[in-house]
């Protein structure tokens, strides 16, 4: 049975659960509890107790010398290799459970929630707390004496359990509505302003699906600030002792209009494989273009761009990004090596550092498109470098080999981008253009926060404010209020958010009460500690002293959030007392250490049916980069500046990355794409290349023999059919090209959507009155039936 209490405040959740497991078999079972760790999740409390013993997970400084845990390692190592689940999990060996006995597990964790496009906070109950049969009913061979409490491996097809679930909801914007894929009790408001509410599971949970909650707030695009009171038992001035402010930044950003001028800095980092399969000079108009051609031609007017072919030199095409013009693009393509012979050794790290040291054009959001084949040898340093600059840009990464999947995913996740595994040469273009469409979403640029508080109070922001916030994204900022107010009659503080949107300055002024709120669960404090620990890790990596490390250890131990410099240890205390004759009436309970740590399961299943969903992320040593503390611990390995750090146990050794063992991520996070193409795709791709190579950067086409060849129409006939009302031949040529694309829309939509939008925008700005006649003539000439709505008529 399970009792789960969820507290959701804006996009932060604190979950307290009590799980009772009973051994109904006739033999004793060895018990291993395993809890999969999703993105942005952190356990801060775990204990289990039975009639015989109590087990508690505690954090320790890794440099401390502790006795070796007694027994249970072999079970953990066996599961690590043989489990169908692949990914990180918290695992703790709980000992032996006799027939008819039960063990009670208490687990608490905090989590940042993803934001749906409509503004809802999306919460999914982890499968350990709801082990339904659809996804987790498949069992794998286990030793007969082992009883696994992990939700992804249930040893029976019929799950007999009960669930009591309640959720308390809070937001200064007001709780507007709650939706779920299971029956809920009516929403009960516990405050007159509807800022707090409660809801519960009504009846039995569905046995075949994950339990999901969508929480809607009064204004999904508002900026809000909530102050959480500190721990009364913690000293003032400490992380847990002072109030913490949770700032939610979700500015209202309109949808982009395809084809229009748009700001942005797009930087392309090309590796050996991409150059081999995607290189073609733009000036050679009679040659077939390919992926790089589609990508560069699809960029919007008004942006800036640069191209890096990273290798031993890692020099950009230009010293810094240049304006997107026909001349600049032609020159840039001419400077790209025609072969990859000069790129024998990848130097992605040097290329990234060169980019980060180059100022970006004012008012243009920086986005990187990184193509990689082999796994760079300095992968940890690359992850650290990207993490250090995570708030200044966004990465879209594409990998062509299995061993580079984990790094590509890590770079994208850390910066809020997307990662793609390219399984075939032809899929490169489609997958890259999908990401480009995402990259063209407008953003709030130049984001800044300022604070106005009573004298005596000051604010310490725990992590840098992101420079940009993209449409349908949100950012959580954690800030600590320090000091003592001199004027206690001032009950409110003011936070001012400023940013630029489409060239216009926007200012939000938000008042928030200085009287701290909260139920004592300290969810905001703990997640704030998680962000601060991330920052301290980067400081420890680059600093010569031990101060960042010592502070990180202190914060980790006091908040309960594990970091690369701390680790779990399981303490088992016997509940039995021993009576004997002597001066003492009884012996104190005996304590021993047991296996309890974050481990990486290998994932033995080779079929996608074994996995819980179709959206996946590769496992491995760097799956979540600086979002995963296990990965961060590995990131610090071998750094000379940290000689005191203890070694990771054998169970922490990273498994080889594999595309057949992928771990689940939230649908709002990163998607691993694998495209399967119809036989017609290669032919369509080749035909479309020729037309794209002829298009000008402003979206127009010239009336030329090349265009006649693509349309398979005699050039003289093509010019002879030009409507008399049309004074400019390029208008007729552009209408013909767009009409031809729409005639074959089934084949070219994914390839030319952005290119077509530029063409239509160009036409509408020059020849609105002539488009009707042009379209009628084009439909007749091409035997098509394209509708006027294509040209916004």
XYZ file of C-alpha atoms in Angstrom, residues 48-788:
741
model
C 12.759 2.027 6.097
C 11.833 0.043 9.161
C 10.542 -3.406 9.992
C 10.055 -5.257 13.226
C 13.698 -6.224 13.239
C 15.588 -3.161 12.030
C 15.550 0.408 10.866
C 17.477 1.587 7.800
C 18.249 5.234 7.141
C 20.062 6.817 4.205
C 22.554 9.446 5.315
C 24.927 11.707 3.434
C 28.625 11.714 4.136
C 31.627 13.626 2.934
C 33.362 11.391 0.404
C 36.747 11.993 2.006
C 35.569 10.409 5.257
C 36.847 6.922 5.878
C 33.950 4.605 6.707
C 33.856 0.894 7.275
C 32.839 -1.280 4.350
C 29.136 -2.083 4.192
C 28.307 -5.588 5.296
C 26.553 -7.765 2.728
C 24.200 -6.872 -0.102
C 26.721 -5.588 -2.644
C 26.402 -8.682 -4.786
C 22.637 -8.164 -5.124
C 23.082 -4.543 -6.142
C 25.779 -5.365 -8.693
C 23.666 -8.178 -10.118
C 20.699 -5.861 -10.651
C 22.947 -3.199 -12.074
C 23.913 -5.559 -14.874
C 20.704 -7.544 -15.357
C 17.906 -5.024 -14.817
C 15.739 -4.203 -17.805
C 15.711 -0.586 -16.647
C 18.536 1.599 -17.906
C 19.443 4.770 -16.112
C 20.172 6.250 -12.713
C 18.350 5.096 -9.625
C 18.583 5.446 -5.887
C 19.101 1.937 -4.495
C 19.270 0.718 -0.913
C 19.648 -2.846 0.382
C 17.151 -3.352 3.209
C 18.117 -6.813 4.427
C 15.993 -9.928 4.836
C 12.220 -9.941 5.230
C 10.688 -12.989 6.870
C 7.411 -14.592 5.674
C 4.372 -12.624 6.773
C 6.438 -9.597 7.796
C 6.324 -6.139 6.263
C 8.712 -3.276 5.689
C 7.620 0.379 5.715
C 9.544 2.743 3.438
C 9.370 6.518 3.815
C 10.672 8.468 0.823
C 10.700 12.231 0.271
C 11.920 14.105 -2.792
C 11.638 17.476 -4.525
C 11.293 18.131 -8.237
C 11.064 21.003 -10.698
C 8.050 20.441 -12.931
C 7.987 20.942 -16.687
C 5.660 23.526 -18.174
C 3.206 22.546 -20.887
C 2.670 24.919 -23.835
C -0.635 26.047 -22.311
C 1.146 26.995 -19.077
C 0.138 23.979 -16.970
C 2.542 22.451 -14.466
C 2.938 18.781 -15.402
C 3.409 16.225 -12.613
C 3.835 12.483 -13.160
C 3.763 10.095 -10.217
C 6.927 7.963 -10.394
C 6.271 4.292 -11.228
C 7.677 3.128 -7.901
C 4.686 4.813 -6.262
C 2.252 3.479 -8.881
C 3.497 0.168 -10.360
C 0.902 -0.355 -13.069
C 0.863 -3.440 -15.279
C 1.004 -1.837 -18.721
C 4.619 -0.778 -18.528
C 6.052 -2.527 -15.545
C 4.431 -5.952 -15.506
C 7.337 -7.622 -17.303
C 9.725 -9.386 -14.976
C 13.248 -10.588 -15.539
C 15.025 -13.547 -14.008
C 16.075 -12.881 -10.439
C 17.631 -15.153 -7.864
C 14.846 -16.961 -6.046
C 15.838 -15.398 -2.735
C 15.608 -11.818 -3.983
C 12.588 -9.559 -3.740
C 12.915 -6.347 -5.770
C 10.875 -3.308 -4.768
C 11.525 -1.443 -8.002
C 8.410 -0.484 -9.935
C 9.805 -1.376 -13.326
C 10.095 -5.060 -12.400
C 6.960 -6.554 -10.897
C 7.019 -10.273 -10.315
C 3.307 -10.743 -10.844
C 0.958 -9.786 -13.648
C -1.723 -8.767 -11.154
C -0.735 -5.944 -8.864
C -2.580 -5.954 -5.551
C -2.037 -2.647 -3.791
C -3.885 0.399 -2.553
C -3.039 4.040 -3.098
C -4.099 7.068 -1.097
C -3.026 10.237 -2.930
C -3.602 13.856 -1.953
C -2.253 17.029 -3.533
C -2.087 20.541 -2.097
C -1.685 23.303 -4.685
C -0.433 26.836 -4.230
C 0.349 29.838 -6.428
C 0.142 33.615 -5.923
C -1.493 33.723 -9.351
C -4.320 31.529 -8.093
C -5.124 27.888 -8.850
C -7.516 27.900 -11.800
C -8.043 24.231 -12.575
C -6.650 20.722 -12.224
C -6.859 17.961 -14.803
C -5.766 14.343 -14.471
C -5.942 11.032 -16.290
C -7.586 9.487 -13.230
C -10.644 10.280 -11.104
C -10.231 13.260 -8.783
C -12.315 14.613 -5.935
C -13.711 18.126 -6.496
C -11.164 20.913 -6.142
C -11.438 22.517 -2.698
C -10.064 26.027 -2.242
C -8.505 26.700 1.144
C -8.029 30.460 0.688
C -10.492 33.137 -0.375
C -8.205 34.420 -3.111
C -7.962 30.864 -4.499
C -4.200 30.880 -4.054
C -4.313 27.479 -2.301
C -6.383 24.389 -3.017
C -6.549 20.657 -2.367
C -7.522 17.640 -4.423
C -7.341 13.855 -3.938
C -7.518 10.578 -5.797
C -11.144 9.451 -6.003
C -11.419 5.684 -5.817
C -8.851 3.273 -7.206
C -6.121 4.402 -9.589
C -6.071 3.094 -13.177
C -3.954 -0.030 -13.423
C -2.564 0.513 -16.922
C -1.201 4.063 -17.053
C 1.034 6.550 -15.299
C -0.798 8.973 -13.041
C -0.499 12.517 -14.396
C -1.629 15.860 -13.029
C -1.940 19.130 -14.931
C -2.224 22.177 -12.685
C -3.428 25.417 -14.289
C -2.823 28.806 -12.701
C -4.744 32.055 -12.934
C -2.328 33.662 -15.385
C -0.037 31.100 -17.033
C 2.272 33.788 -18.423
C 2.579 35.946 -15.330
C 5.796 36.563 -13.472
C 5.533 35.627 -9.806
C 7.612 35.575 -6.635
C 6.921 33.438 -3.569
C 8.825 33.662 -0.285
C 9.290 30.409 1.637
C 10.158 30.641 5.308
C 13.326 29.018 6.532
C 13.847 26.207 9.007
C 13.369 27.563 12.555
C 15.996 25.115 13.764
C 18.651 26.320 11.328
C 20.934 29.212 12.299
C 20.197 32.642 10.751
C 22.442 33.368 7.802
C 22.516 29.729 6.676
C 20.939 28.385 3.517
C 18.045 26.728 5.337
C 17.745 29.397 8.038
C 16.971 32.436 5.868
C 13.835 32.874 3.693
C 14.096 31.783 0.070
C 12.380 33.442 -2.902
C 11.138 31.345 -5.805
C 10.784 33.484 -8.937
C 8.875 32.066 -11.897
C 9.637 33.756 -15.212
C 7.151 32.838 -17.930
C 6.703 35.971 -20.033
C 4.030 36.108 -22.704
C 5.768 35.684 -26.055
C 3.756 35.654 -29.314
C 4.129 32.939 -31.904
C 6.650 33.547 -34.662
C 5.438 34.365 -38.175
C 7.462 32.175 -40.580
C 9.320 33.956 -43.341
C 9.642 37.348 -41.705
C 12.817 39.119 -40.654
C 14.011 37.852 -37.319
C 16.875 38.433 -34.934
C 19.143 35.699 -33.628
C 22.703 34.440 -33.846
C 23.037 30.966 -35.359
C 26.421 29.263 -35.088
C 27.084 25.925 -36.789
C 29.832 23.600 -35.547
C 30.544 21.046 -38.265
C 32.489 17.848 -37.697
C 34.083 15.383 -40.074
C 30.982 13.309 -40.743
C 28.734 16.255 -41.465
C 31.270 17.739 -43.872
C 31.547 14.436 -45.707
C 27.800 14.132 -46.173
C 26.693 17.740 -46.277
C 29.357 19.824 -47.991
C 28.552 21.622 -51.243
C 29.715 25.065 -52.424
C 26.809 27.463 -52.864
C 28.542 29.244 -55.697
C 28.418 26.036 -57.787
C 24.759 26.405 -58.643
C 24.744 23.426 -60.975
C 25.721 21.032 -58.169
C 23.250 19.321 -55.917
C 22.856 20.888 -52.489
C 22.143 18.941 -49.340
C 21.713 19.280 -45.592
C 23.947 22.286 -45.042
C 22.385 24.019 -48.027
C 18.830 23.513 -46.720
C 19.848 24.628 -43.254
C 21.580 27.836 -44.284
C 19.007 28.815 -46.900
C 16.227 28.397 -44.306
C 17.662 31.004 -41.952
C 15.612 34.197 -41.649
C 16.673 37.583 -42.936
C 17.870 39.885 -40.190
C 19.837 37.264 -38.264
C 23.586 36.717 -37.812
C 25.495 33.507 -38.481
C 28.918 31.855 -38.410
C 30.308 28.440 -39.335
C 33.036 26.535 -37.479
C 34.682 23.411 -38.863
C 36.185 22.168 -35.657
C 39.402 20.222 -35.884
C 42.982 20.923 -34.993
C 42.569 24.636 -35.775
C 38.903 25.213 -34.832
C 38.820 28.612 -36.540
C 35.493 30.151 -37.478
C 34.645 31.188 -40.992
C 34.552 34.733 -39.646
C 36.238 36.125 -36.519
C 32.725 36.732 -35.200
C 29.224 36.271 -36.520
C 28.206 38.348 -39.533
C 24.917 39.529 -40.950
C 23.002 36.964 -42.975
C 23.372 38.172 -46.565
C 23.844 36.476 -49.920
C 27.459 37.646 -50.228
C 28.410 36.627 -46.684
C 26.861 33.190 -47.046
C 28.509 32.545 -50.415
C 31.867 33.598 -48.984
C 31.413 31.443 -45.899
C 30.591 28.340 -47.913
C 33.630 28.921 -50.064
C 35.883 28.850 -46.988
C 34.633 25.470 -45.760
C 37.152 22.691 -46.548
C 36.060 20.554 -49.445
C 37.389 17.484 -47.647
C 37.748 16.502 -44.027
C 41.456 15.687 -44.310
C 42.392 18.657 -42.119
C 40.037 17.539 -39.331
C 41.770 14.410 -38.140
C 41.354 15.328 -34.484
C 38.158 16.822 -33.120
C 38.653 19.932 -31.040
C 35.146 20.697 -29.891
C 36.330 22.098 -26.560
C 38.625 24.644 -28.187
C 35.906 25.643 -30.624
C 33.387 26.197 -27.837
C 35.838 28.311 -25.854
C 36.541 30.405 -28.933
C 32.814 31.002 -29.404
C 32.201 31.858 -25.758
C 35.037 34.389 -25.874
C 33.433 36.120 -28.856
C 30.784 38.757 -28.121
C 27.392 38.103 -29.631
C 25.580 40.783 -31.639
C 23.461 42.997 -29.413
C 19.833 41.919 -29.314
C 20.477 38.543 -30.959
C 19.969 35.323 -28.983
C 22.837 32.876 -29.442
C 22.049 29.306 -30.520
C 24.556 26.599 -31.418
C 24.024 23.710 -33.820
C 26.656 21.105 -32.929
C 27.323 18.108 -35.198
C 29.505 15.343 -33.818
C 30.586 11.898 -34.895
C 33.149 10.460 -32.514
C 33.116 10.961 -28.766
C 35.697 13.637 -27.894
C 38.353 12.539 -25.398
C 37.787 15.640 -23.230
C 34.066 15.039 -22.797
C 33.978 16.049 -19.105
C 35.648 19.381 -19.853
C 33.214 19.994 -22.717
C 30.244 19.377 -20.438
C 31.698 21.682 -17.784
C 32.344 24.441 -20.338
C 28.791 24.289 -21.681
C 27.390 24.196 -18.147
C 29.410 27.266 -17.232
C 27.793 29.232 -20.085
C 24.382 27.556 -19.960
C 22.485 30.812 -19.390
C 23.973 32.602 -22.382
C 22.948 30.293 -25.230
C 21.042 27.217 -26.368
C 22.478 24.069 -27.988
C 20.948 21.786 -30.605
C 23.199 18.759 -30.922
C 23.269 16.051 -33.590
C 25.264 12.839 -33.285
C 26.064 10.296 -35.980
C 27.559 7.574 -33.785
C 26.314 5.659 -30.786
C 29.169 6.615 -28.513
C 28.470 10.345 -28.869
C 24.760 10.124 -28.050
C 25.156 10.734 -24.331
C 27.313 13.827 -24.720
C 25.019 15.281 -27.392
C 22.013 14.800 -25.110
C 23.821 16.311 -22.147
C 24.775 19.498 -23.996
C 21.237 19.990 -25.269
C 19.570 19.288 -21.938
C 21.809 21.648 -20.006
C 21.042 24.613 -22.265
C 17.356 23.969 -22.973
C 17.810 22.756 -26.558
C 17.241 19.438 -28.271
C 19.354 16.380 -29.063
C 19.035 14.202 -32.158
C 20.538 10.865 -33.105
C 20.867 10.714 -36.906
C 20.426 7.143 -38.083
C 20.808 7.705 -41.826
C 22.345 10.239 -44.173
C 19.005 11.317 -45.606
C 17.489 12.007 -42.202
C 20.034 14.720 -41.448
C 18.162 17.442 -43.316
C 14.717 16.713 -41.916
C 15.963 16.423 -38.349
C 18.072 19.576 -38.573
C 15.165 21.573 -40.000
C 12.893 20.368 -37.186
C 15.320 21.817 -34.686
C 15.731 25.007 -36.701
C 11.964 25.572 -36.528
C 12.230 25.241 -32.773
C 15.217 27.591 -32.707
C 13.243 30.227 -34.612
C 10.736 30.591 -31.790
C 10.918 34.192 -30.514
C 12.534 34.884 -27.164
C 12.611 37.473 -24.428
C 16.131 38.855 -24.805
C 18.373 40.663 -22.327
C 16.545 39.373 -19.247
C 17.485 41.141 -16.010
C 16.163 41.201 -12.436
C 16.450 43.971 -9.867
C 15.213 44.075 -6.271
C 13.888 46.750 -3.926
C 13.776 45.710 -0.262
C 13.602 47.526 3.070
C 16.900 48.747 4.530
C 18.749 45.915 6.202
C 17.643 43.249 3.731
C 19.457 42.111 0.616
C 18.962 39.400 -1.985
C 21.498 36.763 -3.069
C 20.542 35.061 -6.342
C 21.828 31.482 -6.192
C 22.328 31.098 -9.933
C 22.785 33.500 -12.826
C 19.624 34.779 -14.492
C 19.221 33.385 -18.032
C 19.889 35.952 -20.712
C 17.012 34.684 -22.870
C 13.693 32.944 -22.303
C 12.092 31.303 -25.335
C 8.434 30.940 -26.116
C 6.713 28.092 -24.209
C 9.637 27.917 -21.812
C 9.932 29.132 -18.265
C 12.775 29.789 -15.880
C 12.912 29.302 -12.122
C 15.173 31.632 -10.149
C 16.101 30.943 -6.530
C 17.187 33.843 -4.334
C 17.944 34.086 -0.611
C 16.820 37.024 1.521
C 19.607 37.958 3.956
C 19.688 40.316 6.919
C 17.160 41.950 9.238
C 14.753 44.688 8.143
C 15.234 47.997 9.990
C 11.652 49.044 9.296
C 9.343 46.158 10.178
C 6.268 48.072 9.005
C 7.254 47.524 5.354
C 5.543 44.247 4.512
C 6.362 43.948 0.811
C 9.339 43.801 -1.490
C 9.475 44.674 -5.187
C 11.080 42.682 -7.981
C 11.508 44.272 -11.419
C 11.894 42.123 -14.512
C 13.126 43.749 -17.710
C 13.654 42.254 -21.150
C 13.426 43.078 -24.833
C 10.852 41.447 -27.096
C 10.935 42.089 -30.834
C 12.926 45.250 -30.262
C 10.534 46.612 -27.635
C 11.528 47.000 -23.981
C 9.191 45.270 -21.519
C 9.108 45.844 -17.759
C 7.242 43.854 -15.112
C 7.049 45.179 -11.553
C 6.043 42.472 -9.069
C 5.265 43.035 -5.420
C 5.619 40.092 -3.061
C 4.980 39.757 0.682
C 8.038 39.674 2.894
C 6.159 37.574 5.436
C 7.414 34.078 4.580
C 4.943 31.347 3.713
C 5.311 27.583 3.727
C 4.382 24.383 5.481
C 7.876 23.580 6.722
C 8.713 21.179 3.910
C 11.379 23.538 2.472
C 10.950 22.433 -1.152
C 12.142 25.791 -2.504
C 15.150 25.785 -0.166
C 16.207 22.302 -1.230
C 15.866 22.961 -4.935
C 17.686 26.228 -4.423
C 20.441 24.250 -2.722
C 20.591 22.012 -5.768
C 21.232 24.985 -8.043
C 23.784 26.455 -5.656
C 25.621 23.130 -5.503
C 25.837 23.120 -9.276
C 27.444 26.559 -9.227
C 29.858 25.555 -6.477
C 30.911 22.505 -8.463
C 31.994 24.681 -11.383
C 33.849 26.967 -8.981
C 35.566 23.965 -7.404
C 36.632 22.681 -10.808
C 38.278 25.964 -11.772
C 39.419 27.232 -8.355
C 42.788 26.463 -6.778
C 41.515 26.457 -3.198
C 39.172 24.126 -1.333
C 36.638 26.727 -0.185
C 33.980 25.957 -2.867
C 34.274 22.265 -2.098
C 33.966 22.733 1.664
C 30.909 24.959 1.211
C 29.328 22.446 -1.166
C 29.798 19.643 1.351
C 28.260 21.746 4.119
C 25.216 22.658 2.020
C 24.772 19.083 0.845
C 24.846 17.653 4.362
C 22.457 20.252 5.799
C 19.930 20.209 2.926
C 19.987 16.465 2.301
C 20.703 16.975 -1.422
C 23.551 14.799 -2.694
C 26.363 16.421 -4.652
C 29.574 15.174 -6.298
C 31.498 15.593 -3.043
C 29.062 13.630 -0.889
C 27.585 10.161 -1.110
C 24.896 8.078 0.527
C 25.576 5.551 3.237
C 22.924 3.238 4.621
C 22.856 2.850 8.388
C 21.028 -0.227 9.645
C 20.021 -0.208 13.289
C 18.823 -3.422 14.899
C 15.524 -3.025 16.721
C 16.178 -5.998 18.901
C 17.768 -5.526 22.317
C 19.884 -8.095 24.106
C 19.323 -8.707 27.803
C 22.118 -10.044 29.972
C 23.190 -10.157 33.577
C 25.569 -7.448 34.560
C 25.898 -3.769 35.394
C 23.869 -2.818 32.306
C 20.322 -3.973 31.749
C 20.643 -4.176 27.967
C 22.997 -3.560 25.088
C 22.322 -0.570 22.832
C 20.929 -1.336 19.356
C 23.637 -2.610 17.032
C 24.435 -0.523 13.935
C 25.984 -1.568 10.645
C 26.527 -0.013 7.232
C 24.685 -1.322 4.181
C 24.784 -0.556 0.430
C 22.857 2.641 -0.293
C 23.770 4.850 -3.224
C 22.884 6.202 -6.654
C 23.699 3.531 -9.232
C 23.574 3.244 -12.999
C 21.551 0.270 -14.212
C 22.800 -1.196 -17.466
C 19.452 -2.110 -19.031
C 19.405 -5.686 -20.342
C 16.290 -5.458 -22.511
C 16.924 -5.088 -26.254
C 13.310 -4.485 -27.258
C 11.565 -1.145 -27.174
C 8.487 -2.881 -25.740
C 10.381 -3.211 -22.484
C 10.578 0.530 -22.043
C 7.881 2.726 -20.551
C 7.374 5.254 -23.366
C 8.434 6.202 -26.870
C 10.337 9.278 -25.745
C 13.808 8.429 -24.611
C 17.199 9.671 -23.603
C 20.433 7.697 -23.799
C 21.968 6.463 -20.555
C 25.630 6.630 -19.612
C 28.260 8.559 -17.773
C 27.002 11.980 -18.885
C 23.323 11.530 -19.553
C 22.158 14.596 -17.710
C 25.440 16.490 -17.466
C 25.050 19.084 -14.750
C 21.449 18.054 -14.031
C 22.568 14.691 -12.660
C 24.751 14.586 -9.590
C 26.076 11.151 -10.489
C 27.279 12.576 -13.792
C 28.698 15.582 -11.985
C 30.641 13.323 -9.661
C 32.226 11.699 -12.674
C 32.836 15.098 -14.215
C 35.163 15.945 -11.319
C 37.127 12.711 -11.635
C 40.792 13.245 -12.296
C 40.823 16.973 -11.626
C 44.044 17.782 -9.856
C 42.547 20.702 -7.960
C 40.464 18.300 -5.899
C 42.951 15.778 -4.529
C 40.921 15.125 -1.372
C 37.860 13.760 -3.102
C 37.163 10.123 -2.435
C 36.967 7.549 -5.188
C 33.668 6.340 -6.520
C 32.740 2.766 -5.785
C 32.865 0.054 -8.380
C 29.099 0.153 -8.701
C 29.358 3.734 -10.002
C 31.512 2.818 -13.000
C 29.737 4.014 -16.143
C 28.281 1.471 -18.540
C 29.030 1.706 -22.251
C 26.418 3.887 -23.954
C 23.895 1.973 -26.001
C 20.936 3.001 -28.099
C 19.183 -0.213 -27.125
C 19.077 0.794 -23.463
C 17.537 4.232 -23.151
C 16.063 5.757 -20.063
C 12.796 7.609 -19.813
C 12.702 11.397 -19.761
C 9.826 13.787 -19.386
C 8.062 14.523 -22.686
C 8.781 18.231 -22.159
C 12.496 17.501 -22.079
C 14.619 16.072 -24.832
C 13.528 13.729 -27.604
C 15.745 11.159 -29.251
C 14.706 11.127 -32.910
C 15.104 8.111 -35.169
C 13.545 8.598 -38.604
C 12.269 5.921 -40.951
C 11.858 7.160 -44.507
C 9.722 6.022 -47.412
C 11.479 4.846 -50.605
C 10.420 8.029 -52.383
C 12.408 10.213 -50.002
C 15.778 9.969 -51.770
C 14.316 10.990 -55.136
C 12.307 13.819 -53.604
C 15.313 15.039 -51.688
C 17.442 15.197 -54.847
C 14.791 17.071 -56.833
C 14.233 19.518 -54.027
C 17.967 20.207 -53.680
C 18.139 21.631 -57.166
C 15.299 24.050 -56.566
C 16.647 25.152 -53.175
C 20.095 25.806 -54.645
C 18.494 28.305 -57.024
C 16.607 30.261 -54.363
C 17.942 33.637 -53.256
C 18.327 34.362 -49.568
C 15.433 36.828 -49.648
C 13.137 33.962 -50.719
C 12.842 34.747 -54.437
C 13.807 32.772 -57.539
C 15.140 34.109 -60.826
C 13.535 33.115 -64.122
C 16.368 30.950 -65.472
C 17.206 27.800 -67.370
C 17.979 26.109 -64.070
C 14.448 26.698 -62.825
C 13.020 25.456 -66.136
C 15.063 22.268 -65.750
C 13.715 21.590 -62.251
C 10.134 22.239 -63.371
C 10.753 20.077 -66.466
C 9.386 22.799 -68.752
C 11.066 24.341 -71.803
C 12.676 27.660 -70.890
C 11.089 29.483 -73.815
C 7.645 28.188 -72.866
C 8.271 29.169 -69.249
C 9.049 32.757 -70.227
C 6.259 32.847 -72.794
C 3.605 32.014 -70.197
C 4.565 35.002 -68.050
C 1.309 36.946 -67.367
C 1.204 40.348 -68.959
C 0.415 42.091 -65.677
C 3.694 40.919 -64.166
C 6.462 43.442 -64.639
C 9.174 41.541 -62.739
C 10.157 38.055 -64.024
C 11.330 36.956 -60.566
C 7.743 37.320 -59.287
C 6.549 34.827 -61.926
C 9.485 32.523 -61.175
C 8.827 32.578 -57.418
C 5.108 31.846 -57.865
C 6.023 28.913 -60.113
C 8.492 27.540 -57.572
C 6.046 27.759 -54.665
C 3.266 26.250 -56.765
C 5.528 23.353 -57.785
C 6.439 22.728 -54.140
C 2.782 22.650 -53.122
C 1.877 20.395 -56.012
C 4.308 17.912 -54.492
C 3.516 18.896 -50.903
C 3.521 15.278 -49.716
C 7.223 15.041 -50.465
C 8.619 18.473 -49.727
C 6.671 19.894 -46.791
C 9.228 18.955 -44.120
C 12.108 20.147 -46.288
C 10.818 23.449 -47.627
C 8.353 24.844 -45.115
C 10.721 27.602 -43.980
C 11.975 28.305 -47.501
C 8.444 28.596 -48.807
C 7.491 30.982 -45.995
C 10.337 33.294 -47.026
C 9.181 33.149 -50.631
C 5.556 33.984 -49.788
C 6.655 36.864 -47.556
C 8.776 38.233 -50.382
C 5.874 37.959 -52.837
C 3.385 39.625 -50.497
C 5.709 42.564 -50.033
C 6.031 43.170 -53.791
C 3.197 41.776 -55.853
C -0.033 41.235 -53.928
C -2.127 42.603 -56.775
C -0.454 40.310 -59.309
C -0.576 37.046 -57.360
C -4.071 35.970 -58.448
C -3.185 36.056 -62.164
C 0.202 34.481 -61.518
C -1.268 31.595 -59.538
C -3.945 30.925 -62.151
C -1.303 30.785 -64.891
C 1.023 28.640 -62.764
C -1.728 26.103 -61.998
C -2.477 25.836 -65.705
C 1.165 25.428 -66.698
C 2.008 22.883 -63.971
C -1.349 21.067 -64.080
C -1.846 21.735 -60.378
C -4.639 23.074 -58.175
C -2.860 25.100 -55.526
C -5.264 27.327 -53.582
C -4.827 31.096 -53.150
